Coordinates of C-alpha atoms and ligand atoms in Angstrom, one line a residue:
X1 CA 0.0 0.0 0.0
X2 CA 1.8 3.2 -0.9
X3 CA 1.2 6.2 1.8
X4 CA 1.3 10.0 0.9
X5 CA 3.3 12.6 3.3
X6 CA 5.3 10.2 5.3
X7 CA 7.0 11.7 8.1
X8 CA 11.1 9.9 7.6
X9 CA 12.0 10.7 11.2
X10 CA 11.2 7.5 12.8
X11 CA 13.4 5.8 9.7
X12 CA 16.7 7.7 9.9
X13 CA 19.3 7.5 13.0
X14 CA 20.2 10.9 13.0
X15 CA 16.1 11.4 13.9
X16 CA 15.8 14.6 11.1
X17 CA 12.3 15.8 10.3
X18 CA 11.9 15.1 6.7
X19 CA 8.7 14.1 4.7
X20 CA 8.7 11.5 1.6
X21 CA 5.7 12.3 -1.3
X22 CA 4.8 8.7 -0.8
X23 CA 6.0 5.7 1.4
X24 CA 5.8 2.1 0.7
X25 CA 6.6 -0.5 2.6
X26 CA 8.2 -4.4 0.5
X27 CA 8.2 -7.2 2.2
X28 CA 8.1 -9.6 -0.6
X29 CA 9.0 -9.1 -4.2
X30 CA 5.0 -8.8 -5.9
X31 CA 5.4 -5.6 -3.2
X32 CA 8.5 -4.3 -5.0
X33 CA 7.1 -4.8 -8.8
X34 CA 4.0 -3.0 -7.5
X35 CA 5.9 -0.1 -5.8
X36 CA 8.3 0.3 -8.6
X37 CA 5.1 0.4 -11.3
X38 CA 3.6 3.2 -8.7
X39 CA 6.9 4.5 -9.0
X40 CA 7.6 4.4 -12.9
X41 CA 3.7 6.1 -13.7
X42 CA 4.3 8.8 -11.6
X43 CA 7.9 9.3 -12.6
X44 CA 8.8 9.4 -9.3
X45 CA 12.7 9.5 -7.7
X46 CA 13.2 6.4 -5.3
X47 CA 14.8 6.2 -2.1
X48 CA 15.7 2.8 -0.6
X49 CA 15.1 2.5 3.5
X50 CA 17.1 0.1 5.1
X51 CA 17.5 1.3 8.9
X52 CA 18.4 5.0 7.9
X53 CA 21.9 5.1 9.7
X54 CA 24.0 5.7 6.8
X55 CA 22.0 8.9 5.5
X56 CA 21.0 12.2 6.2
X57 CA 18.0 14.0 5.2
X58 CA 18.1 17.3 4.3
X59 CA 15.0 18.1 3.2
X60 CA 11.6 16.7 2.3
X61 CA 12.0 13.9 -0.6
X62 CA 10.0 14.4 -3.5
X63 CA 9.7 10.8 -4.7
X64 CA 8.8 7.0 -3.7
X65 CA 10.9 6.2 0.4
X66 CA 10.7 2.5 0.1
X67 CA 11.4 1.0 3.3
X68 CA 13.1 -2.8 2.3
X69 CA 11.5 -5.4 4.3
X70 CA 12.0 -8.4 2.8
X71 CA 13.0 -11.1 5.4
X72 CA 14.6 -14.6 5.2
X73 CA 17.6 -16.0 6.5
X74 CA 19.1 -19.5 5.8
X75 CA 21.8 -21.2 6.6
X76 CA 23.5 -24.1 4.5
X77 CA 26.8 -26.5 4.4
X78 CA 28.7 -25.5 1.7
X79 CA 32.3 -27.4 -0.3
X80 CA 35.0 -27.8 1.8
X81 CA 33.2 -27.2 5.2
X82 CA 32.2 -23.9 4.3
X83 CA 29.0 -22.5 5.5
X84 CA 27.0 -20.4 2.8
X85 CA 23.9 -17.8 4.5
X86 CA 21.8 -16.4 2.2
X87 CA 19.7 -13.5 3.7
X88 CA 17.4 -11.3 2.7
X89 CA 17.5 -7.3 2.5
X90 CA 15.3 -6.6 5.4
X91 CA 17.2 -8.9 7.5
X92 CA 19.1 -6.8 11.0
X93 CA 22.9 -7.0 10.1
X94 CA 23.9 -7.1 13.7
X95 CA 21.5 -10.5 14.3
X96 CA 23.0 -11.9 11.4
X97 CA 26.3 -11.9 13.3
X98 CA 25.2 -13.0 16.6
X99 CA 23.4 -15.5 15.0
X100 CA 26.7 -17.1 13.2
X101 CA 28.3 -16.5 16.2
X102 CA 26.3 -18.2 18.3
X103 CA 26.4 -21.4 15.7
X104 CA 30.3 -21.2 16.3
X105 CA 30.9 -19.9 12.5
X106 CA 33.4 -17.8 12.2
X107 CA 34.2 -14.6 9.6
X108 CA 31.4 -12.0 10.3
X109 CA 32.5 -11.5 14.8
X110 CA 34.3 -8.0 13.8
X111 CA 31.7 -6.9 12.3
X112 CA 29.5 -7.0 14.9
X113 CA 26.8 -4.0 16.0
X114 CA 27.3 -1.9 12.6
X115 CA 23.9 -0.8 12.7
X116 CA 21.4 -1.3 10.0
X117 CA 20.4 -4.0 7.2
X118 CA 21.3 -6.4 5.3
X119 CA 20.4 -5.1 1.8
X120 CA 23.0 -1.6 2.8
X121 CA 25.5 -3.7 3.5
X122 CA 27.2 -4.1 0.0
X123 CA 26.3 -0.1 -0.8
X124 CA 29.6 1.1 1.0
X125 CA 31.0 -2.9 1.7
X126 CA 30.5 -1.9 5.8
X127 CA 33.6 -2.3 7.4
X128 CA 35.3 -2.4 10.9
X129 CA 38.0 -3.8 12.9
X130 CA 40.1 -4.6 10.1
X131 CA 37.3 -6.9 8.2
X132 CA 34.9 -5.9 5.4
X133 CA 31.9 -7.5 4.3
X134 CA 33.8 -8.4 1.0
X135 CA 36.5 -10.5 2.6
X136 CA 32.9 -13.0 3.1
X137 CA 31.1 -11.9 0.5
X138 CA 29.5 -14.6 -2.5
X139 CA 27.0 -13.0 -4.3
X140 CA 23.6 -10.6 -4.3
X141 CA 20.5 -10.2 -6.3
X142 CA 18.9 -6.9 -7.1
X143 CA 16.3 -6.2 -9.0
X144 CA 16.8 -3.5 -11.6
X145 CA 14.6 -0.1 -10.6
X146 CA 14.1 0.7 -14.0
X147 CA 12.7 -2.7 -15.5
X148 CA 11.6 -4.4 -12.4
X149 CA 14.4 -7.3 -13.8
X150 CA 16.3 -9.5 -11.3
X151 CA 19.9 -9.2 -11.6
X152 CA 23.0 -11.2 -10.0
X153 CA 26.2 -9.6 -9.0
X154 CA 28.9 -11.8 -8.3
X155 CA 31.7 -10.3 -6.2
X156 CA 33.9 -8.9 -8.9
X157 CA 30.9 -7.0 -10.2
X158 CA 30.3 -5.5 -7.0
X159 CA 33.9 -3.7 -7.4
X160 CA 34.1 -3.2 -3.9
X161 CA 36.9 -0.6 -1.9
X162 CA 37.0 0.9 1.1
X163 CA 33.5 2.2 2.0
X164 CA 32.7 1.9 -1.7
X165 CA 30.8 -0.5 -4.3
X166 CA 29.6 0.0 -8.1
X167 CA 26.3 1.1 -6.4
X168 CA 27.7 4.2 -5.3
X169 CA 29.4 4.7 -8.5
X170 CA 28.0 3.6 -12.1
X171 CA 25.0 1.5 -10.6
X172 CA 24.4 4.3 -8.3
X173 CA 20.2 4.7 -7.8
X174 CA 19.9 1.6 -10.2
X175 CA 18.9 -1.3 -8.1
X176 CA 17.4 -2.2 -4.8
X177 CA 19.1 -4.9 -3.4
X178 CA 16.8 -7.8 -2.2
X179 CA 19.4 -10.7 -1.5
X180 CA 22.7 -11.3 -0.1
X181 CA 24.8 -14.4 0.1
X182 CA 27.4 -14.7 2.0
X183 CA 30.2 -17.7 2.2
X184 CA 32.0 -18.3 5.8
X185 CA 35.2 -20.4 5.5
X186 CA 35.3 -23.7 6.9
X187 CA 38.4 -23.1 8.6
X188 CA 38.7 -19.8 10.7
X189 CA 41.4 -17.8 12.8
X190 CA 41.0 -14.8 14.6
X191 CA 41.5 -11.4 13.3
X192 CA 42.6 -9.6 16.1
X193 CA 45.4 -7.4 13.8
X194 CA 43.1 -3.7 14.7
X195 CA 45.0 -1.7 17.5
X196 CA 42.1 -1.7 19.6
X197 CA 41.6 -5.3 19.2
X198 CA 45.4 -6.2 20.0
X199 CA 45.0 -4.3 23.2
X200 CA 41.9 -5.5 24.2
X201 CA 43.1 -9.3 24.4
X202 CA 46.3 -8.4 25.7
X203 CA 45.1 -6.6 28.8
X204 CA 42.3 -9.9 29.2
X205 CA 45.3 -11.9 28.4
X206 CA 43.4 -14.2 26.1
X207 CA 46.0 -16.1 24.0
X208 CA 44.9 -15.8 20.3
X209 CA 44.6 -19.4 19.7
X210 CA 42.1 -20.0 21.9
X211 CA 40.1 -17.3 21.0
X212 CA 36.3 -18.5 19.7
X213 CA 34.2 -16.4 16.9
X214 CA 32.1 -15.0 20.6
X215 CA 34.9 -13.9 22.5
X216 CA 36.1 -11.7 19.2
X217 CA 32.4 -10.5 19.1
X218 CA 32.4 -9.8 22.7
X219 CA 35.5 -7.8 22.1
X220 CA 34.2 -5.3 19.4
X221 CA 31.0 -4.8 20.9
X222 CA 32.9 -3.6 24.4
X223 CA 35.1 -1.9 22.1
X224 CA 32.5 -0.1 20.0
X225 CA 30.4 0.7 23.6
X226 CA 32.8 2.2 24.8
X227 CA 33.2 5.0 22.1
X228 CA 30.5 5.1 20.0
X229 CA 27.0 6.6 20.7
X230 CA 24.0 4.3 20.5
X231 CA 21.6 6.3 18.0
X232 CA 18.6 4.9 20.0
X233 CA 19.8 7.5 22.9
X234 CA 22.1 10.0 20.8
X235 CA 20.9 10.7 17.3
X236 CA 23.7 9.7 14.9
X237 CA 25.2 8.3 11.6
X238 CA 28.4 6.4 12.7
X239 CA 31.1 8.3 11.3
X240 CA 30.1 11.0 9.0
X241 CA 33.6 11.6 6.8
X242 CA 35.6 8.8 5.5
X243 CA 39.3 8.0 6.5
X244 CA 41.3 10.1 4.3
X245 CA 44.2 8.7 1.7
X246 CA 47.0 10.7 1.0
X247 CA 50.6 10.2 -0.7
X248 CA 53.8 9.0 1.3
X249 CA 54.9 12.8 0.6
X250 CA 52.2 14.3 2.1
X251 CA 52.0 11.4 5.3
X252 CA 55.7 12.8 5.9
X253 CA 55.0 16.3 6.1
X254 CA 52.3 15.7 8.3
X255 CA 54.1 12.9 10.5
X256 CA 56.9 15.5 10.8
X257 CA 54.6 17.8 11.8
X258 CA 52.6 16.1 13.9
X259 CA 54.6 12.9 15.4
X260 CA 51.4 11.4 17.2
X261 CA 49.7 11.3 13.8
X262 CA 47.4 8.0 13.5
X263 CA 47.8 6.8 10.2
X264 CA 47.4 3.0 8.7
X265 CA 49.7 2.1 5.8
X266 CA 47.9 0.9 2.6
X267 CA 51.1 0.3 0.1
X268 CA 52.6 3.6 -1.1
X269 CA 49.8 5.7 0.2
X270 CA 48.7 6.1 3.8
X271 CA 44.9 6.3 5.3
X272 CA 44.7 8.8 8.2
X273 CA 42.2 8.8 10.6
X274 CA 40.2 11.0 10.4
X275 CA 38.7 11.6 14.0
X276 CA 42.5 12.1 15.1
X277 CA 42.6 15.2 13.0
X278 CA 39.1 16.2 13.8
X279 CA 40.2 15.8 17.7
X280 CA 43.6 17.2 17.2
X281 CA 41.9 20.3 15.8
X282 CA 39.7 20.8 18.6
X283 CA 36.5 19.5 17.4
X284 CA 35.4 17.0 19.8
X285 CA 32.9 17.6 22.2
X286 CA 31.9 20.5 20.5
X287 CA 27.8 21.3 20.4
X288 CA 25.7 24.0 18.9
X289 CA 22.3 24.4 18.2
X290 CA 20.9 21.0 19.0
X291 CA 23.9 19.8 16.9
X292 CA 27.7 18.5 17.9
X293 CA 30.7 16.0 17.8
X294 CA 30.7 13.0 19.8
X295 CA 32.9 13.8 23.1
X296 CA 34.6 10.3 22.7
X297 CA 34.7 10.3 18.8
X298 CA 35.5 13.2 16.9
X299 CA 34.6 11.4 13.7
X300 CA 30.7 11.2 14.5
X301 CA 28.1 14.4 14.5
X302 CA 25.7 13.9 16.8
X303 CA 22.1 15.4 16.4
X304 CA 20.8 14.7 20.6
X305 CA 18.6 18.2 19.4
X306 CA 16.9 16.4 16.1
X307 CA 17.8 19.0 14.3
X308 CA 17.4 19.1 10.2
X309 CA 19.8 17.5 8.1
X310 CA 21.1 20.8 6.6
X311 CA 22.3 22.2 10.2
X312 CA 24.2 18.6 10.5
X313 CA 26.0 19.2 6.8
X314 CA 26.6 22.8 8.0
X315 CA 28.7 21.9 10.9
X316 CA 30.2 19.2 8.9
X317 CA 31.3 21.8 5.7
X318 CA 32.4 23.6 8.8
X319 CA 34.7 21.3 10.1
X320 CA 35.6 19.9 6.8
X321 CA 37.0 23.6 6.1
X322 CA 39.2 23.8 9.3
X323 CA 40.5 20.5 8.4
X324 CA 41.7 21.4 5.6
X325 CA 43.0 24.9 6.6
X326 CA 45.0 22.9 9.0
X327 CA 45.8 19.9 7.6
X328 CA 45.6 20.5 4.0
X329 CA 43.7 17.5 4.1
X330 CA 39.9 16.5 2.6
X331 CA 37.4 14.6 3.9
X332 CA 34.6 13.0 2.3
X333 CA 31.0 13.0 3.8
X334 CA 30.6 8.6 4.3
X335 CA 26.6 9.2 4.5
X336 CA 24.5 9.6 1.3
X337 CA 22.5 13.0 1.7
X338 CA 18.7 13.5 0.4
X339 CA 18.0 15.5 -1.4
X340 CA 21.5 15.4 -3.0
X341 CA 22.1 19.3 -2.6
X342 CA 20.4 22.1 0.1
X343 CA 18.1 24.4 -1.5
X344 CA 20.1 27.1 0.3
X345 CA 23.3 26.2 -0.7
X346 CA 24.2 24.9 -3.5
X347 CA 26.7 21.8 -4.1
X348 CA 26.2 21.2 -0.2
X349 CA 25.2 18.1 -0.5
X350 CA 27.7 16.6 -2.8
X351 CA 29.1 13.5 -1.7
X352 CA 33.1 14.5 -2.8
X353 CA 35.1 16.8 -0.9
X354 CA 34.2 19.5 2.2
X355 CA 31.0 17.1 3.1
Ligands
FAD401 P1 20.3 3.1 5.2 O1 20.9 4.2 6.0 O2 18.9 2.8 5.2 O3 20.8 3.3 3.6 C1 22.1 3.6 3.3 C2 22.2 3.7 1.8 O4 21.9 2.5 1.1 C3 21.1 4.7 1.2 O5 21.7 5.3 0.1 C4 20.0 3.8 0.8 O6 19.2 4.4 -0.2 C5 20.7 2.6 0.3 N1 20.0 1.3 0.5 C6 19.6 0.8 1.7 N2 19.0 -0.4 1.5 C7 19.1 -0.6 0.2 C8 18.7 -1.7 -0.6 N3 18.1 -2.8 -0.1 N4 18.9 -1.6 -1.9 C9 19.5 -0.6 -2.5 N5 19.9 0.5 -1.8 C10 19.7 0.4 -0.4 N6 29.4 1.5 8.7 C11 30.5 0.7 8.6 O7 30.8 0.4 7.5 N7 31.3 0.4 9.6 C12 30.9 0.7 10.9 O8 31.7 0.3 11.8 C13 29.8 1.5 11.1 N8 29.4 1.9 12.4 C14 28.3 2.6 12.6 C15 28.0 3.0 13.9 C16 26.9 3.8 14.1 C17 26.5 4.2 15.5 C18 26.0 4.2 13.0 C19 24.8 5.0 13.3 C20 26.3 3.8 11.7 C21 27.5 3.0 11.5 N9 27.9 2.6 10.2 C22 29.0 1.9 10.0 C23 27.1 3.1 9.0 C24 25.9 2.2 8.7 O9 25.5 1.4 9.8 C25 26.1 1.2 7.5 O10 26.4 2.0 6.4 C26 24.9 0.3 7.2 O11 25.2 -0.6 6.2 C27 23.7 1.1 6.8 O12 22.6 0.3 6.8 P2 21.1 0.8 6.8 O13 20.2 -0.3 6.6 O14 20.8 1.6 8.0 O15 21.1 1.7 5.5
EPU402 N1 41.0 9.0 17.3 C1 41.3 10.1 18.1 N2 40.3 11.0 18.4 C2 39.0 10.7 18.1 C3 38.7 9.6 17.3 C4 39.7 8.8 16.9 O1 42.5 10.4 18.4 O2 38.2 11.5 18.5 C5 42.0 8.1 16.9 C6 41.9 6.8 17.8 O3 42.5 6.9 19.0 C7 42.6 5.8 16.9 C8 42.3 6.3 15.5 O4 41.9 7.6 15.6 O5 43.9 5.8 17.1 C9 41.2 5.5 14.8 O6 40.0 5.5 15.6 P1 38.9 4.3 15.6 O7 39.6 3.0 16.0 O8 37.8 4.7 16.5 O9 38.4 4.2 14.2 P2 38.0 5.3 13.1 O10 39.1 5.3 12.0 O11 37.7 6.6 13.7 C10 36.9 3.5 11.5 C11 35.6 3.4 10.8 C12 34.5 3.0 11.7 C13 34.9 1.6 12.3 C14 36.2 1.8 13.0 C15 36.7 0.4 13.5 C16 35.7 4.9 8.9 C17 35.2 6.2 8.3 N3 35.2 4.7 10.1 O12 36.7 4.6 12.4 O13 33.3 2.8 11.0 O14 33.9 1.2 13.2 O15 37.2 2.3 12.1 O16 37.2 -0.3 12.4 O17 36.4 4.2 8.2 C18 31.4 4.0 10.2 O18 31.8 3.8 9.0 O19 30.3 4.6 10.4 C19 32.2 3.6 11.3 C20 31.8 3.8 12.6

């Protein structure tokens, strides 16, 4: 059943006001055809709903919000004592995780409580504690927006990268993704390489090989608790700009410069992080308006006033300025903004450099 002036709050973690033309609601794929033919009469500009923490709303959305709730979730031997899960979009990422964990499979613990769905996942290939859902990734199907066809994307297709796929490049606004398949390996180890990790399990003094897929869960989830805000209590959109790359040059002048510089080596260039710069520059904890930085990570706005999506890109083009005044360095917004651009000023909302 498609709805007409939909309020979006209650489906974005950063809680903005915004209002969608219409709203449907899939749970099944005669749902999508029918919500895509409602879409394709009108002419109408789709936006995919997973659990709206990886977007920001700045304004009222002119088209079709389709919230994805297609559900199923099986679990199946694969060769070689591998373990294949094929899951629908609508499906919670985080029970995903605890649910392999708790069947003693290994390859999805680090990911553990990233917010949101399953059919977002591939979109920016989610990422943490030094896994991504590539390293377990099989296949997906998605069903074309524009024909209503099913499509399958193997891996390679997908052309995944860091907090990147081909949806948010050439088959950006194309599909809707409706199933994932994933392929755990029948032998696992412990990927406990992250900094955070490493320290973790050496102050519990946990040797590494007797580490289960739980205890590494267990690990991230007291890691992640103890630094990032839970958007049920503080309005938020993990981190809002992506780790920066630069050349070996420009890591030197900065390491000089600064020698407590975090910064992860990824062959010639290096990826700095992003919240140390924000931090170093005297960001965090900062809070205007209803709108702020997290006190114990710089890298995520926080919106505990559920303010509009427009005052959280403005304090974000803000910081993204100082950054680079002091730095020389840009960041990327990591959310996808709606509508792409602020009525009030324009190119705000691009997703490239200055957020
Ligand atoms: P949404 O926000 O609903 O959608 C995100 C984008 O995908 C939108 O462009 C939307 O249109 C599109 N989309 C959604 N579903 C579909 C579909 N089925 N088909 C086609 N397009 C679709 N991310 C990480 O990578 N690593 C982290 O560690 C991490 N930590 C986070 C911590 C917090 C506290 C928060 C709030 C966010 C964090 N994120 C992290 C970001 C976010 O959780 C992920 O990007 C997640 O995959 C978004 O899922 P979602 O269902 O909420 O997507
Ligand atoms: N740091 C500071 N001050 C801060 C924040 C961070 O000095 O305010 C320093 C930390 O001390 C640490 C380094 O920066 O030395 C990296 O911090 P952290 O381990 O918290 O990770 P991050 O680089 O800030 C990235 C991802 C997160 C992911 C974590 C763990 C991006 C954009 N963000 O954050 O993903 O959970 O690593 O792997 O890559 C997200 O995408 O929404 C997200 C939360």
């Amino acid at each position: 059943m498609i709805r007409t002036d939909t309020d979006l709050q209650p489906f974005n973690t950063l809680t903005s006001a915004a209002r969608a033309k219409y709203f449907a609601e899939a749970t099944d794929y005669q749902g999508l055809h029918e919500a895509l033919e409602f879409a394709r009469r009108k002419q109408l500009p789709i936006l995919p709903l997973g659990g709206g923490s990886n977007i920001v709303l700045t304004g009222d959305f002119p088209g079709l919000a389709l919230h994805m709730g297609l559900k199923g979730l099986e679990f199946e031997p694969a060769e070689e004592g591998a373990t294949r899960i094929t899951a629908a979009a609508g499906e919670n990422w985080h029970q995903l995780v605890m649910n392999s964990v708790a069947r003693g499979l290994g390859g999805l613990e680090n990911l553990a409580l990233i917010p949101g769905n399953i059919g977002a996942a591939p979109i920016q290939n989610i990422g943490a504690y030094g896994v991504e859902l590539k390293d377990t990734f099989h296949s997906l199907t998605a069903m074309e927006i524009a024909t209503g066809d099913l499509v399958e994307f193997s891996a390679e297709a997908c052309q995944f990268g860091y907090r990147d796929s081909v949806f948010k490049q050439s088959a950006r606004d194309r599909f809707l993704i409706c199933e994932v398949r994933l392929q755990l390996p029948g032998s696992w180890r412990a990927q406990i390489s992250y900094p955070a990790l490493q320290q973790y399990f050496a102050e519990t003094g946990q040797a590494l090989e007797s580490l289960t897929p739980e205890d590494v869960a267990e690990a991230v989830i007291a890691i992640r608790n103890s630094k990032l805000p839970n958007p049920v209590h503080i309005p938020n959109a993990g981190s809002f700009f992506k780790n920066p790359v630069v050349t070996g040059e420009q890591y030197q002048v900065l390491k000089q410069r600064y020698p407590d510089l975090v910064a992860f080596s990824i062959g010639d260039d290096w990826k700095l992080a992003a919240g140390w710069l924000i931090d170093r520059a005297g960001w965090r904890g900062f809070a205007r308006d209803g709108v702020g930085v997290h006190e114990r990570q710089a890298l995520v706005l926080v919106n505990p006033g559920h303010q509009c999506g427009g005052k959280v890109v403005a304090l974000a083009r803000e910081i993204a300025a100082d950054i680079h005044t002091k730095f020389g360095v840009e960041l990327e917004a990591e959310p996808r903004f709606y509508p792409d651009s602020l009525p009030d000023s324009p190119g705000a909302g691009r997703q490239s450099t200055s957020a």
